[in-house]
Amino acid sequence: MKKMYLSLLVLLAVLWISACGGSTKGVINAENNKVEKNETLKAGEFYQYEIVIEDKMNAISVEGEWRVLDGGDRKANVFVMDEENFLKFDKGEQFKNYYSSGEKITDNFKIRLVGKYKTAKTLYYLIFDNPSEEDDKKVEFKLLMDYEWGEGTR
C-alpha cells in the first residue's frame, strides 16, 4: 500500500511539473560557451535556456541569433533577463529585461552581462515565448558567450 501511495505521489509530481508553462532544456556556461539548437515551442508556452555566469568571469558578452522556422505566423517574443525578473515573468507580473525582441520572425542581439555575486553563480535566462494559443512553432537559435577569466573564490 505504501509503495502504491508513493508511486501515485511521484506520478502526480511529474504531471504537475510537466504542466508548468516553461521548461529548461539547456545551459550555456564557461565549459559550454557555444550553442546551436532547434526547439519546438508549444502553443501558448515558453522555453527557457539558462545562462550561467561563474564568479571568476569578467567582461561577459552574449551574442545570439534566432529565427522561427515553422508554425502559424512564425512570430515569437524573445527575452534575456536575470533570475529575479524571470520569476516575475513566470508569474505573469511586470518584469525588466536586458533584451526584448518584440514579436518577430528573426533577430540577433549582443548584450553585456555581469556576475552579480563574487562568491556564487549568477543566472540569466534566454526566453522564447510563443504568443500563439493555437500553433506550435519551431525555433532555431545560436548563442556564443565570450568572457575573460579573472579572480574569484573558486
Short mmCIF file of C-alpha atoms in Angstrom, two decimals:
data_model
loop_
_atom_site.label_atom_id
_atom_site.label_comp_id
_atom_site.label_asym_id
_atom_site.label_seq_id
_atom_site.Cartn_x
_atom_site.Cartn_y
_atom_site.Cartn_z
CA MET A 1 0.00 0.00 0.00
CA LYS A 2 2.84 2.41 0.85
CA LYS A 3 4.55 1.69 -2.49
CA MET A 4 1.34 2.38 -4.38
CA TYR A 5 0.81 5.65 -2.48
CA LEU A 6 4.42 6.71 -3.10
CA SER A 7 4.15 5.82 -6.81
CA LEU A 8 0.99 7.90 -7.07
CA LEU A 9 2.70 10.88 -5.42
CA VAL A 10 5.66 10.63 -7.81
CA LEU A 11 3.33 10.43 -10.80
CA LEU A 12 1.38 13.48 -9.64
CA ALA A 13 4.61 15.44 -9.10
CA VAL A 14 5.81 14.59 -12.61
CA LEU A 15 2.48 15.60 -14.13
CA TRP A 16 2.43 18.85 -12.16
CA ILE A 17 5.97 19.78 -13.21
CA SER A 18 5.33 18.93 -16.87
CA ALA A 19 2.20 21.12 -16.85
CA CYS A 20 4.19 24.25 -15.98
CA GLY A 21 4.42 26.96 -18.65
CA GLY A 22 8.10 26.59 -19.49
CA SER A 23 10.92 24.15 -19.50
CA THR A 24 14.69 24.41 -19.24
CA LYS A 25 16.37 22.24 -21.82
CA GLY A 26 19.88 23.58 -21.82
CA VAL A 27 22.61 25.65 -20.27
CA ILE A 28 25.36 27.88 -21.61
CA ASN A 29 28.29 28.32 -19.22
CA ALA A 30 32.10 28.51 -19.01
CA GLU A 31 32.56 24.91 -20.18
CA ASN A 32 29.88 25.09 -22.89
CA ASN A 33 30.03 28.62 -24.28
CA LYS A 34 28.73 27.96 -27.82
CA VAL A 35 25.28 26.54 -28.56
CA GLU A 36 23.29 25.74 -31.71
CA LYS A 37 19.82 24.25 -31.18
CA ASN A 38 16.38 23.70 -32.63
CA GLU A 39 13.41 23.61 -30.25
CA THR A 40 9.65 23.36 -30.56
CA LEU A 41 7.57 25.92 -28.68
CA LYS A 42 4.17 24.51 -27.75
CA ALA A 43 1.20 26.82 -28.32
CA GLY A 44 0.98 29.49 -25.60
CA GLU A 45 4.09 28.25 -23.77
CA PHE A 46 7.69 29.35 -23.39
CA TYR A 47 11.12 27.77 -23.44
CA GLN A 48 13.90 28.89 -21.10
CA TYR A 49 17.63 28.46 -21.60
CA GLU A 50 19.95 29.15 -18.66
CA ILE A 51 22.96 31.43 -18.98
CA VAL A 52 25.28 30.71 -16.05
CA ILE A 53 27.85 33.33 -15.03
CA GLU A 54 30.63 32.00 -12.80
CA ASP A 55 32.14 34.25 -10.13
CA LYS A 56 35.51 34.29 -11.98
CA MET A 57 34.03 35.51 -15.28
CA ASN A 58 34.59 39.14 -16.34
CA ALA A 59 33.79 41.23 -19.45
CA ILE A 60 30.93 38.89 -20.36
CA SER A 61 29.10 39.27 -23.65
CA VAL A 62 26.43 37.02 -25.07
CA GLU A 63 25.72 37.09 -28.77
CA GLY A 64 22.62 35.42 -30.14
CA GLU A 65 20.87 34.80 -33.43
CA TRP A 66 17.45 33.17 -33.74
CA ARG A 67 14.57 32.58 -36.12
CA VAL A 68 11.22 30.85 -36.17
CA LEU A 69 11.35 28.19 -38.87
CA ASP A 70 7.75 26.98 -38.87
CA GLY A 71 4.35 27.40 -37.22
CA GLY A 72 1.44 29.79 -37.79
CA ASP A 73 2.58 33.39 -38.27
CA ARG A 74 6.14 32.29 -37.32
CA LYS A 75 6.44 35.03 -34.67
CA ALA A 76 7.90 34.71 -31.18
CA ASN A 77 8.91 37.01 -28.32
CA VAL A 78 12.48 36.52 -27.12
CA PHE A 79 13.95 37.94 -23.91
CA VAL A 80 17.11 37.83 -21.84
CA MET A 81 16.56 38.53 -18.14
CA ASP A 82 18.07 37.86 -14.74
CA GLU A 83 16.71 35.31 -12.29
CA GLU A 84 14.65 37.81 -10.27
CA ASN A 85 12.85 39.07 -13.37
CA PHE A 86 12.41 35.54 -14.74
CA LEU A 87 10.42 34.69 -11.60
CA LYS A 88 8.21 37.74 -12.25
CA PHE A 89 7.81 36.79 -15.93
CA ASP A 90 6.83 33.23 -14.94
CA LYS A 91 4.11 34.60 -12.61
CA GLY A 92 2.78 36.96 -15.31
CA GLU A 93 3.98 40.06 -13.44
CA GLN A 94 5.80 43.12 -14.83
CA PHE A 95 9.49 42.39 -15.44
CA LYS A 96 12.65 44.04 -16.75
CA ASN A 97 14.96 42.55 -19.35
CA TYR A 98 18.35 43.00 -20.98
CA TYR A 99 16.98 42.16 -24.43
CA SER A 100 13.47 42.08 -25.83
CA SER A 101 12.74 41.27 -29.47
CA GLY A 102 9.08 42.14 -29.68
CA GLU A 103 7.03 39.75 -31.84
CA LYS A 104 9.37 38.85 -34.68
CA ILE A 105 10.29 36.02 -37.01
CA THR A 106 14.05 36.53 -36.69
CA ASP A 107 16.53 38.74 -34.84
CA ASN A 108 20.01 38.89 -33.36
CA PHE A 109 21.49 40.55 -30.30
CA LYS A 110 24.72 41.21 -28.45
CA ILE A 111 24.50 42.12 -24.77
CA ARG A 112 26.88 42.58 -21.86
CA LEU A 113 26.14 40.74 -18.62
CA VAL A 114 27.70 40.95 -15.17
CA GLY A 115 28.21 38.45 -12.41
CA LYS A 116 26.23 39.90 -9.51
CA TYR A 117 27.83 37.72 -6.86
CA LYS A 118 31.52 37.32 -6.09
CA THR A 119 31.05 34.01 -4.25
CA ALA A 120 28.36 32.30 -6.31
CA LYS A 121 26.96 31.82 -9.79
CA THR A 122 24.60 34.36 -11.35
CA LEU A 123 21.76 33.05 -13.52
CA TYR A 124 20.27 34.75 -16.54
CA TYR A 125 17.63 33.29 -18.83
CA LEU A 126 17.08 33.34 -22.56
CA ILE A 127 13.31 33.02 -23.02
CA PHE A 128 11.45 32.08 -26.21
CA ASP A 129 7.76 32.89 -25.72
CA ASN A 130 5.13 31.61 -28.15
CA PRO A 131 2.30 34.20 -28.20
CA SER A 132 0.04 31.91 -30.26
CA GLU A 133 -2.54 29.89 -28.34
CA GLU A 134 -3.14 27.71 -31.42
CA ASP A 135 0.15 26.96 -33.21
CA ASP A 136 3.32 25.20 -32.13
CA LYS A 137 6.47 26.84 -33.51
CA LYS A 138 9.89 25.51 -34.36
CA VAL A 139 12.76 27.82 -33.37
CA GLU A 140 16.43 27.69 -34.34
CA PHE A 141 18.98 29.60 -32.27
CA LYS A 142 22.72 30.10 -31.85
CA LEU A 143 24.42 31.53 -28.76
CA LEU A 144 28.02 32.46 -28.10
CA MET A 145 29.24 33.62 -24.69
CA ASP A 146 32.59 35.40 -24.62
CA TYR A 147 34.34 36.32 -21.38
CA GLU A 148 37.64 36.85 -19.60
CA TRP A 149 38.62 34.52 -16.76
CA GLY A 150 39.59 36.57 -13.70
CA GLU A 151 39.99 36.06 -10.00
CA GLY A 152 37.17 34.66 -7.90
CA THR A 153 36.59 32.32 -5.00
CA ARG A 154 36.59 29.02 -6.92
#
